[in-house]
Amino acid sequence: MSRGVEILPVRGMPEIAAGDRLAELVLKSLTDGGETLEGGDVVVVAQKAVSKAENRVRSLRDVEPSQRARELGAALGKDARLVELILGEARRVIRAERDVLIVETVGGWICANAGIDASNVPGTGMVTMLPVDPDESARRIRAEIAAAAGVRPAVVVADSFGRPWRLGQADVAIGCAGIAPLDDWRDRPDRDGRPLAATVVAVVDEVAAAADLGRDKDAGVPVCIVRGLERYVTAEDGPGARAQQRAAEDDLFR
Amino acid sequence: MSRGVEILPVRGMPEIAAGDRLAELVLKSLTDGGETLEGGDVVVVAQKAVSKAENRVRSLRDVEPSQRARELGAALGKDARLVELILGEARRVIRAERDVLIVETVGGWICANAGIDASNVPGTGMVTMLPVDPDESARRIRAEIAAAAGVRPAVVVADSFGRPWRLGQADVAIGCAGIAPLDDWRDRPDRDGRPLAATVVAVVDEVAAAADLGRDKDAGVPVCIVRGLERYVTAEDGPGARAQQRAAEDDLFR
């Protein structure tokens, strides 16, 4: 059994605050743990850490809900101020039924509550919003790692999304740099030379999901290294995770 | 950086044929590679290997399409015989538009083409169908491993599913034994003692996705071992992957 892929939690990261440089914190925690980043690594950072560093934290107490937010909040059993924040981040509402509010965000992601979330945010009534441009976040973290450490691993920003039809949430990539989000096998033959119909592997989402297995949500491990995927790591930053977004006109579920 | 999670491809597996005992083939390949299974491992087997072993391979030449299959095939640009097989595996059609046929299978999975697929199936016009009961497949493989090797790792049957809203396919679990499909954090507090709202982690889908990173689709690696997730491996076989299926009445997208 040859060497496969490793998922390594980066332990010892501090609570992230606005203005923190995540690259430096990751590198320091790695050094403290006696570990070194490799150029073929993928550094997977939880959205919440990125949002905190980018000061995408809001207090519900500062939010004045609109009439629409108050009505929708009452209908869904949600805090009207949270609904106001969600609608402010939404390009369109996909579903607003029962206690669920699924929107397409201004950044193009379809998810519950526009990715706004209160867990693991210090302070009462504090929530995180998604980074304004998670691909840009990934590119910036990558550049900072390269400047400080002399290697250019790929960087992925991961968040936990629910899914239609299946219970539970799985981590997916909402931002990336230095890794192609999709691995397109459609032009490559299978083992018997037949075309591999419709096989496009969502590599970066699988990387995000794998990384989630490496950390305990309550243990303060916002970053994992996925090692052994050198074949997917590219010199250029690439198109980012938004290349995974299915165009509305090609989508059968919105 | 403490030990994390490893994804180890099981190399040297032969082409799988009807009646093969997958457990024995996995154990032999591991032994040949100088590796030993551990009780806390998760053995992730590609659906295609399970389907071949269970003789869930069909020849399109043996299929006589119904009138409905011919009409739907013409409308979607699909082989009417393939559509006939898909409809035979379907409890209901979720979407039949453009070149896409998404159904709810008799086993309760919602996926394109009822999971029927021609890639990596030897012979012209041969396709694999999903195992009749992938949870039972996982339980059987687990029992066979335990009988032969004296350890009881968890077993997952994984398949590549497309997703609404996002391009590409990611591996998910359609069967499992010895691992809880969902890790429910809703009663546990976050680091600051606040409840983790709506956090149910789809662990077994993340395991399936992680395992897909360990194998090359054209390299004949139908099985990966995911090591380091002992905390999720259970003595009892558990409810199986079907526990992940969202009930139709709770689903907003069918």
Coordinates of C-alpha atoms in Angstrom, one line a residue:
Chain A
M1 CA 0.0 0.0 0.0
S2 CA 1.8 3.1 -1.2
R3 CA 1.6 6.5 0.5
G4 CA -1.8 8.0 0.1
V5 CA -3.3 11.3 1.3
E6 CA -2.9 12.7 4.8
I7 CA -5.2 15.1 6.6
L8 CA -3.3 16.9 9.3
P9 CA -5.0 19.2 11.8
V10 CA -3.2 22.4 12.6
R11 CA -3.4 22.6 16.3
G12 CA -2.8 25.5 18.6
M13 CA -4.3 28.2 16.5
P14 CA -5.5 31.2 18.6
E15 CA -9.0 32.6 18.5
I16 CA -9.0 34.7 15.3
A17 CA -9.7 38.4 15.5
A18 CA -10.3 41.1 12.9
G19 CA -7.1 42.0 11.1
D20 CA -5.3 38.8 12.0
R21 CA -3.0 37.5 9.2
L22 CA -4.1 33.9 8.9
A23 CA -1.0 32.8 7.0
E24 CA 1.3 33.9 9.8
L25 CA -0.9 32.2 12.4
V26 CA -1.0 28.9 10.5
L27 CA 2.8 29.0 9.9
K28 CA 3.4 29.7 13.6
S29 CA 1.2 26.9 14.7
L30 CA 2.9 24.5 12.3
T31 CA 6.4 25.6 13.5
D32 CA 5.3 25.2 17.1
G33 CA 4.2 21.7 16.2
G34 CA 7.5 20.8 14.6
E35 CA 5.9 20.7 11.1
T36 CA 6.7 22.3 7.8
L37 CA 4.5 23.2 4.9
E38 CA 5.2 21.6 1.6
G39 CA 4.6 23.1 -1.8
G40 CA 2.2 20.3 -2.8
D41 CA 0.1 20.7 0.3
V42 CA -3.5 22.1 0.4
V43 CA -4.2 24.4 3.3
V44 CA -7.9 24.2 4.1
V45 CA -9.2 27.1 6.2
A46 CA -12.6 27.2 7.8
Q47 CA -14.8 30.0 6.5
K48 CA -15.4 31.2 10.1
A49 CA -11.7 31.9 10.6
V50 CA -11.5 33.8 7.4
S51 CA -14.6 35.8 8.2
K52 CA -13.3 36.7 11.6
A53 CA -9.9 37.8 10.2
E54 CA -11.7 39.9 7.6
N55 CA -14.0 41.5 10.1
R56 CA -17.1 39.9 8.6
V57 CA -18.6 39.7 12.1
R58 CA -21.8 41.5 12.8
S59 CA -23.9 42.1 16.0
L60 CA -27.6 41.5 15.6
R61 CA -28.1 44.4 18.0
D62 CA -26.9 46.8 15.3
V63 CA -29.4 45.5 12.7
E64 CA -32.8 47.3 12.1
P65 CA -35.0 44.8 10.3
S66 CA -37.1 45.9 7.4
Q67 CA -40.8 45.2 7.1
R68 CA -40.1 42.3 4.8
A69 CA -37.5 40.8 7.1
R70 CA -40.0 41.0 10.0
E71 CA -42.7 39.3 8.1
L72 CA -40.4 36.6 6.8
G73 CA -38.8 36.1 10.2
A74 CA -42.3 35.7 11.7
A75 CA -43.2 33.2 9.1
L76 CA -40.0 31.1 9.4
G77 CA -39.6 31.5 13.2
K78 CA -36.3 33.3 12.7
D79 CA -34.9 36.4 14.3
A80 CA -36.0 39.3 12.0
R81 CA -32.6 40.9 12.4
L82 CA -30.9 37.7 11.2
V83 CA -33.3 37.6 8.3
E84 CA -32.4 41.2 7.4
L85 CA -28.8 40.3 7.3
I86 CA -29.5 37.2 5.1
L87 CA -31.6 39.2 2.7
G88 CA -28.8 41.8 2.4
E89 CA -26.5 39.1 1.3
A90 CA -28.9 37.5 -1.1
R91 CA -29.2 37.8 -4.8
R92 CA -32.5 35.9 -4.7
V93 CA -34.5 33.7 -2.4
I94 CA -34.5 30.0 -3.4
R95 CA -36.7 28.6 -0.7
A96 CA -38.5 30.2 2.3
E97 CA -40.6 27.5 3.8
R98 CA -41.0 26.0 7.3
D99 CA -37.9 27.1 9.2
V100 CA -35.6 27.2 6.2
L101 CA -34.4 30.2 4.3
I102 CA -32.2 29.2 1.3
V103 CA -30.8 31.9 -0.8
E104 CA -28.4 32.5 -3.7
T105 CA -25.8 34.8 -2.2
V106 CA -24.4 37.9 -3.9
G107 CA -21.3 35.8 -4.4
G108 CA -23.3 33.1 -6.2
W109 CA -23.5 30.4 -3.6
I110 CA -26.8 28.7 -2.8
C111 CA -27.0 27.9 0.9
A112 CA -29.1 28.2 4.0
N113 CA -29.1 31.6 5.7
A114 CA -26.6 33.1 3.2
G115 CA -23.9 31.3 5.2
I116 CA -24.6 33.5 8.2
D117 CA -23.9 31.6 11.4
A118 CA -23.7 32.3 15.2
S119 CA -21.9 29.2 16.4
N120 CA -18.3 29.6 17.6
V121 CA -18.5 33.4 17.4
P122 CA -17.6 35.1 20.7
G123 CA -20.1 37.4 22.2
T124 CA -23.9 37.4 22.4
G125 CA -25.8 38.0 19.2
M126 CA -22.7 38.0 17.1
V127 CA -22.7 36.3 13.7
T128 CA -20.3 35.7 10.9
M129 CA -21.1 36.5 7.3
L130 CA -19.3 34.8 4.4
P131 CA -16.1 36.5 3.2
V132 CA -16.9 39.1 0.5
D133 CA -14.8 37.2 -2.1
P134 CA -13.6 33.8 -0.7
D135 CA -11.5 33.2 -3.8
E136 CA -9.7 36.4 -3.2
S137 CA -9.3 35.4 0.5
A138 CA -7.7 32.2 -0.6
R139 CA -5.4 34.0 -3.1
R140 CA -4.3 36.4 -0.4
I141 CA -3.6 33.7 2.2
R142 CA -1.7 31.8 -0.5
A143 CA 0.4 34.8 -1.3
E144 CA 1.1 35.5 2.3
I145 CA 2.2 31.9 2.9
A146 CA 4.5 32.1 -0.1
A147 CA 6.0 35.4 1.1
A148 CA 6.6 34.1 4.6
A149 CA 7.5 30.4 4.0
G150 CA 8.8 30.3 0.4
V151 CA 6.4 27.5 -0.7
R152 CA 3.1 28.0 -2.5
P153 CA 0.6 25.4 -1.3
A154 CA -2.9 25.6 -2.5
V155 CA -5.4 27.2 -0.2
V156 CA -9.1 26.3 0.2
V157 CA -11.8 28.2 2.1
A158 CA -14.3 25.6 3.3
D159 CA -17.8 26.0 4.8
S160 CA -20.5 23.5 5.9
F161 CA -23.5 23.4 3.6
G162 CA -26.6 21.4 3.8
R163 CA -27.8 19.5 0.7
P164 CA -31.1 18.7 -0.9
W165 CA -32.3 15.2 -0.4
R166 CA -29.6 14.2 2.1
L167 CA -29.6 15.0 5.8
G168 CA -26.6 16.6 7.5
Q169 CA -24.0 19.1 6.3
A170 CA -20.8 18.4 4.5
D171 CA -18.0 20.8 4.0
V172 CA -17.6 22.3 0.5
A173 CA -15.2 24.8 -0.9
I174 CA -16.3 28.4 -1.3
G175 CA -12.9 29.7 -2.2
C176 CA -9.7 28.3 -3.5
A177 CA -6.3 29.3 -5.0
G178 CA -3.7 27.1 -6.6
I179 CA -6.0 24.1 -7.1
A180 CA -8.4 23.5 -10.0
P181 CA -11.9 23.1 -8.4
L182 CA -13.0 20.5 -11.0
D183 CA -11.0 17.7 -12.5
D184 CA -12.5 17.0 -15.9
W185 CA -12.2 13.4 -17.1
R186 CA -14.6 13.7 -20.0
D187 CA -11.9 13.6 -22.6
R188 CA -10.1 10.8 -21.0
P189 CA -10.9 7.2 -21.6
D190 CA -11.8 4.7 -18.9
R191 CA -9.6 1.6 -18.4
D192 CA -11.2 -0.1 -21.4
G193 CA -10.9 3.0 -23.6
R194 CA -14.5 4.1 -23.4
P195 CA -15.1 7.7 -22.7
L196 CA -15.9 8.5 -19.1
A197 CA -19.3 10.1 -19.7
A198 CA -20.1 13.1 -17.5
T199 CA -17.3 12.5 -15.1
V200 CA -16.1 15.8 -13.7
V201 CA -14.8 15.3 -10.2
A202 CA -15.5 18.1 -7.7
V203 CA -12.0 17.8 -6.3
V204 CA -11.9 20.9 -4.2
D205 CA -15.2 20.0 -2.5
E206 CA -13.9 16.6 -1.8
V207 CA -10.8 18.2 -0.3
A208 CA -13.0 20.4 1.9
A209 CA -15.0 17.4 3.0
A210 CA -11.8 15.4 3.8
A211 CA -10.4 18.3 5.8
D212 CA -13.5 18.4 7.9
L213 CA -12.7 14.9 9.1
G214 CA -9.4 16.2 10.4
R215 CA -10.8 18.7 12.9
D216 CA -13.1 18.6 15.8
K217 CA -15.6 21.4 15.6
D218 CA -15.3 22.2 19.3
A219 CA -11.5 21.9 19.6
G220 CA -10.5 25.1 17.9
V221 CA -8.9 23.5 14.8
P222 CA -9.9 25.9 12.0
V223 CA -7.2 24.8 9.6
C224 CA -6.2 21.4 8.2
I225 CA -3.4 20.5 5.8
V226 CA -4.3 17.9 3.1
R227 CA -1.0 16.3 1.9
G228 CA -0.5 14.0 -1.0
L229 CA -2.5 15.8 -3.7
E230 CA 0.4 17.4 -5.4
R231 CA -1.1 16.4 -8.7
Y232 CA -3.9 18.9 -8.2
V233 CA -1.8 21.9 -7.0
T234 CA -1.0 24.4 -9.7
A235 CA 1.5 27.3 -9.9
E236 CA -1.2 29.7 -11.0
D237 CA -4.0 30.6 -8.7
G238 CA -6.6 29.4 -11.2
P239 CA -10.3 30.2 -11.6
G240 CA -11.3 29.8 -7.9
A241 CA -14.1 27.9 -6.4
R242 CA -16.7 30.0 -8.2
A243 CA -15.9 28.0 -11.3
Q244 CA -18.0 25.3 -9.6
Q245 CA -21.1 27.4 -9.6
R246 CA -23.7 26.0 -12.0
A247 CA -25.1 28.7 -14.1
A248 CA -28.8 29.5 -13.2
E249 CA -29.9 28.7 -16.8
D250 CA -28.3 25.2 -16.5
D251 CA -29.7 24.5 -13.1
L252 CA -32.9 22.5 -12.6
F253 CA -33.3 23.2 -8.9
R254 CA -33.7 27.0 -8.5
Chain B
M1 CA 1.0 18.5 14.4
S2 CA -0.4 15.3 15.8
R3 CA -1.4 12.3 13.7
G4 CA -4.5 13.0 11.6
V5 CA -6.4 11.0 9.1
E6 CA -4.9 8.9 6.3
I7 CA -6.4 7.8 3.0
L8 CA -4.7 4.7 1.7
P9 CA -5.4 3.3 -1.7
V10 CA -5.7 -0.5 -1.9
R11 CA -3.6 -1.2 -4.9
G12 CA -3.5 -4.4 -6.9
M13 CA -7.1 -5.3 -6.8
P14 CA -8.2 -7.5 -9.8
E15 CA -11.1 -6.7 -12.1
I16 CA -14.1 -7.7 -10.1
A17 CA -16.5 -10.4 -11.4
A18 CA -19.9 -11.7 -10.4
G19 CA -19.6 -13.8 -7.2
D20 CA -16.3 -12.4 -6.1
R21 CA -15.9 -12.0 -2.4
L22 CA -14.7 -8.4 -2.0
A23 CA -13.5 -8.9 1.5
E24 CA -11.1 -11.6 0.5
L25 CA -9.8 -9.6 -2.5
V26 CA -9.3 -6.5 -0.3
L27 CA -7.5 -8.5 2.4
K28 CA -5.3 -10.3 -0.2
S29 CA -4.3 -7.0 -1.8
L30 CA -3.5 -5.5 1.5
T31 CA -1.4 -8.5 2.5
D32 CA 0.4 -8.4 -0.8
G33 CA 1.2 -4.7 -0.1
G34 CA 2.5 -5.5 3.4
E35 CA -0.4 -3.7 5.1
T36 CA -2.8 -4.8 7.8
L37 CA -6.3 -3.7 8.4
E38 CA -7.0 -2.1 11.8
G39 CA -10.3 -2.3 13.7
G40 CA -10.7 1.5 13.6
D41 CA -10.2 1.7 9.8
V42 CA -13.0 2.5 7.4
V43 CA -12.9 0.5 4.2
V44 CA -14.5 2.5 1.4
V45 CA -15.5 0.4 -1.6
A46 CA -16.6 1.9 -4.9
Q47 CA -20.2 1.1 -5.8
K48 CA -19.1 -0.3 -9.2
A49 CA -17.0 -3.0 -7.5
V50 CA -19.9 -4.0 -5.3
S51 CA -22.3 -4.0 -8.2
K52 CA -20.0 -6.2 -10.2
A53 CA -19.5 -8.7 -7.4
E54 CA -23.2 -8.8 -6.9
N55 CA -23.9 -9.4 -10.5
R56 CA -25.7 -6.1 -10.9
V57 CA -24.4 -5.8 -14.5
R58 CA -26.8 -5.7 -17.4
S59 CA -26.4 -5.7 -21.1
L60 CA -28.4 -3.1 -23.0
R61 CA -28.8 -5.6 -25.7
D62 CA -31.1 -7.6 -23.4
V63 CA -33.4 -4.7 -22.8
E64 CA -36.7 -4.1 -24.6
P65 CA -37.7 -0.5 -24.1
S66 CA -41.3 0.4 -23.4
Q67 CA -43.1 3.1 -25.2
R68 CA -42.6 5.5 -22.3
A69 CA -38.8 4.7 -22.3
R70 CA -38.6 5.3 -26.1
E71 CA -40.4 8.7 -25.8
L72 CA -38.4 9.8 -22.8
G73 CA -35.2 8.6 -24.5
A74 CA -35.9 10.6 -27.6
A75 CA -36.8 13.7 -25.6
L76 CA -33.6 13.5 -23.5
G77 CA -31.3 12.2 -26.2
K78 CA -30.6 9.0 -24.2
D79 CA -30.6 5.4 -25.3
A80 CA -34.2 4.1 -24.8
R81 CA -32.9 0.8 -23.4
L82 CA -30.9 2.7 -20.7
V83 CA -34.0 4.8 -19.9
E84 CA -35.9 1.6 -19.6
L85 CA -33.4 0.3 -17.0
I86 CA -33.5 3.7 -15.2
L87 CA -37.3 3.7 -15.0
G88 CA -37.2 0.1 -13.7
E89 CA -35.0 1.3 -10.8
A90 CA -37.0 4.4 -10.1
R91 CA -39.7 5.1 -7.5
R92 CA -40.4 8.5 -9.1
V93 CA -38.9 10.8 -11.6
I94 CA -37.5 14.0 -10.0
R95 CA -36.4 15.8 -13.2
A96 CA -36.5 14.8 -16.9
E97 CA -35.2 17.9 -18.7
R98 CA -32.6 18.6 -21.4
D99 CA -30.3 15.6 -21.2
V100 CA -30.8 14.9 -17.5
L101 CA -32.9 12.2 -15.9
I102 CA -32.9 12.4 -12.2
V103 CA -34.9 9.9 -10.2
E104 CA -35.6 8.7 -6.7
T105 CA -34.4 5.1 -6.8
V106 CA -36.3 2.2 -5.3
G107 CA -33.7 2.3 -2.6
G108 CA -34.5 5.9 -1.8
W109 CA -31.5 7.7 -3.4
I110 CA -32.0 10.7 -5.6
C111 CA -29.4 10.7 -8.4
A112 CA -29.0 10.9 -12.1
N113 CA -29.8 7.8 -14.2
A114 CA -30.7 5.8 -11.0
G115 CA -26.9 5.4 -10.6
I116 CA -26.7 3.3 -13.8
D117 CA -23.4 3.8 -15.4
A118 CA -21.3 2.4 -18.3
S119 CA -17.8 3.6 -17.5
N120 CA -15.3 1.0 -16.3
V121 CA -17.7 -1.9 -17.1
P122 CA -16.0 -4.4 -19.4
G123 CA -17.9 -5.3 -22.6
T124 CA -19.9 -3.2 -25.1
G125 CA -23.3 -2.0 -23.9
M126 CA -22.7 -3.2 -20.4
V127 CA -23.8 -1.1 -17.5
T128 CA -23.9 -1.4 -13.7
M129 CA -26.9 -0.9 -11.6
L130 CA -26.7 0.2 -7.9
P131 CA -26.6 -2.7 -5.5
V132 CA -30.1 -3.8 -4.4
D133 CA -29.3 -2.9 -0.8
P134 CA -26.0 -1.2 -0.4
D135 CA -26.3 -1.1 3.4
E136 CA -26.7 -4.9 3.4
S137 CA -23.7 -5.0 1.0
A138 CA -21.6 -3.1 3.5
R139 CA -22.8 -5.3 6.4
R140 CA -21.9 -8.4 4.5
I141 CA -18.4 -7.2 3.5
R142 CA -17.8 -6.1 7.1
A143 CA -18.8 -9.6 8.4
E144 CA -16.6 -11.3 5.8
I145 CA -13.6 -9.1 6.8
A146 CA -14.3 -9.9 10.5
A147 CA -14.4 -13.6 9.8
A148 CA -11.3 -13.6 7.7
A149 CA -9.1 -11.0 9.5
G150 CA -10.4 -10.9 13.1
V151 CA -11.0 -7.1 13.0
R152 CA -14.2 -5.3 12.3
P153 CA -13.4 -2.1 10.4
A154 CA -16.4 0.0 9.2
V155 CA -17.3 -0.4 5.6
V156 CA -18.7 2.2 3.3
V157 CA -20.1 1.8 -0.2
A158 CA -19.4 5.0 -2.2
D159 CA -20.8 6.4 -5.4
S160 CA -20.2 9.6 -7.4
F161 CA -23.3 11.8 -7.4
G162 CA -23.9 15.1 -9.1
R163 CA -25.3 18.0 -7.0
P164 CA -27.8 20.7 -7.6
W165 CA -26.3 24.2 -7.9
R166 CA -22.7 22.9 -8.1
L167 CA -20.9 21.5 -11.0
G168 CA -19.0 18.2 -10.9
Q169 CA -19.6 15.0 -8.9
A170 CA -18.5 14.2 -5.4
D171 CA -18.5 10.8 -3.8
V172 CA -21.1 10.1 -1.2
A173 CA -22.1 7.0 0.8
I174 CA -24.9 4.9 -0.4
G175 CA -24.2 2.1 2.1
C176 CA -22.4 1.7 5.4
A177 CA -21.9 -0.6 8.3
G178 CA -20.1 0.1 11.5
I179 CA -20.1 3.9 11.2
A180 CA -22.8 6.3 12.1
P181 CA -23.7 8.2 8.9
L182 CA -24.5 11.4 10.8
D183 CA -22.7 13.0 13.7
D184 CA -25.3 15.0 15.6
W185 CA -23.8 18.0 17.4
R186 CA -27.1 19.7 18.1
D187 CA -27.1 18.9 21.8
R188 CA -23.5 19.8 22.3
P189 CA -22.3 23.3 23.0
D190 CA -19.8 25.2 20.9
R191 CA -16.5 26.5 22.5
D192 CA -18.4 29.3 24.2
G193 CA -21.2 27.1 25.4
R194 CA -23.8 28.2 22.9
P195 CA -25.8 25.4 21.2
L196 CA -24.4 24.5 17.7
A197 CA -27.6 25.2 15.8
A198 CA -28.4 22.8 13.0
T199 CA -25.0 21.1 13.0
V200 CA -25.3 17.6 11.9
V201 CA -22.2 16.5 10.1
A202 CA -22.6 14.1 7.2
V203 CA -19.6 12.1 8.3
V204 CA -20.0 9.1 6.1
D205 CA -20.4 11.3 3.0
E206 CA -17.3 13.1 4.0
V207 CA -15.5 9.8 4.3
A208 CA -16.7 8.8 0.9
A209 CA -15.4 12.1 -0.6
A210 CA -12.1 11.8 1.2
A211 CA -11.6 8.2 -0.1
D212 CA -12.2 9.4 -3.7
L213 CA -9.1 11.6 -3.4
G214 CA -7.1 8.5 -2.7
R215 CA -7.8 6.6 -5.9
D216 CA -7.3 7.4 -9.5
K217 CA -10.4 6.6 -11.5
D218 CA -8.4 5.0 -14.3
A219 CA -5.9 3.1 -12.2
G220 CA -8.1 0.3 -10.9
V221 CA -8.3 1.3 -7.3
P222 CA -11.8 0.5 -6.2
V223 CA -11.1 0.5 -2.5
C224 CA -9.4 2.9 -0.1
I225 CA -8.8 2.6 3.6
V226 CA -9.5 5.7 5.7
R227 CA -7.5 5.5 8.9
G228 CA -7.7 7.7 12.0
L229 CA -11.4 7.9 12.4
E230 CA -11.7 5.4 15.2
R231 CA -14.0 7.7 17.1
Y232 CA -16.7 7.1 14.4
V233 CA -16.4 3.3 14.1
T234 CA -19.0 1.4 16.1
A235 CA -19.3 -2.2 17.2
E236 CA -22.8 -2.5 15.9
D237 CA -23.5 -2.1 12.2
G238 CA -25.9 0.8 12.9
P239 CA -28.6 2.2 10.7
G240 CA -26.8 2.3 7.5
A241 CA -26.4 5.1 4.9
R242 CA -30.2 5.2 4.4
A243 CA -30.5 7.1 7.6
Q244 CA -29.1 10.0 5.6
Q245 CA -32.1 10.0 3.3
R246 CA -34.3 13.1 3.9
A247 CA -37.9 12.2 4.1
A248 CA -39.9 13.3 1.1
E249 CA -42.2 15.4 3.3
D250 CA -39.2 17.2 4.8
D251 CA -37.6 17.9 1.4
L252 CA -38.0 21.2 -0.4
F253 CA -36.5 20.0 -3.7
R254 CA -38.5 17.1 -5.0

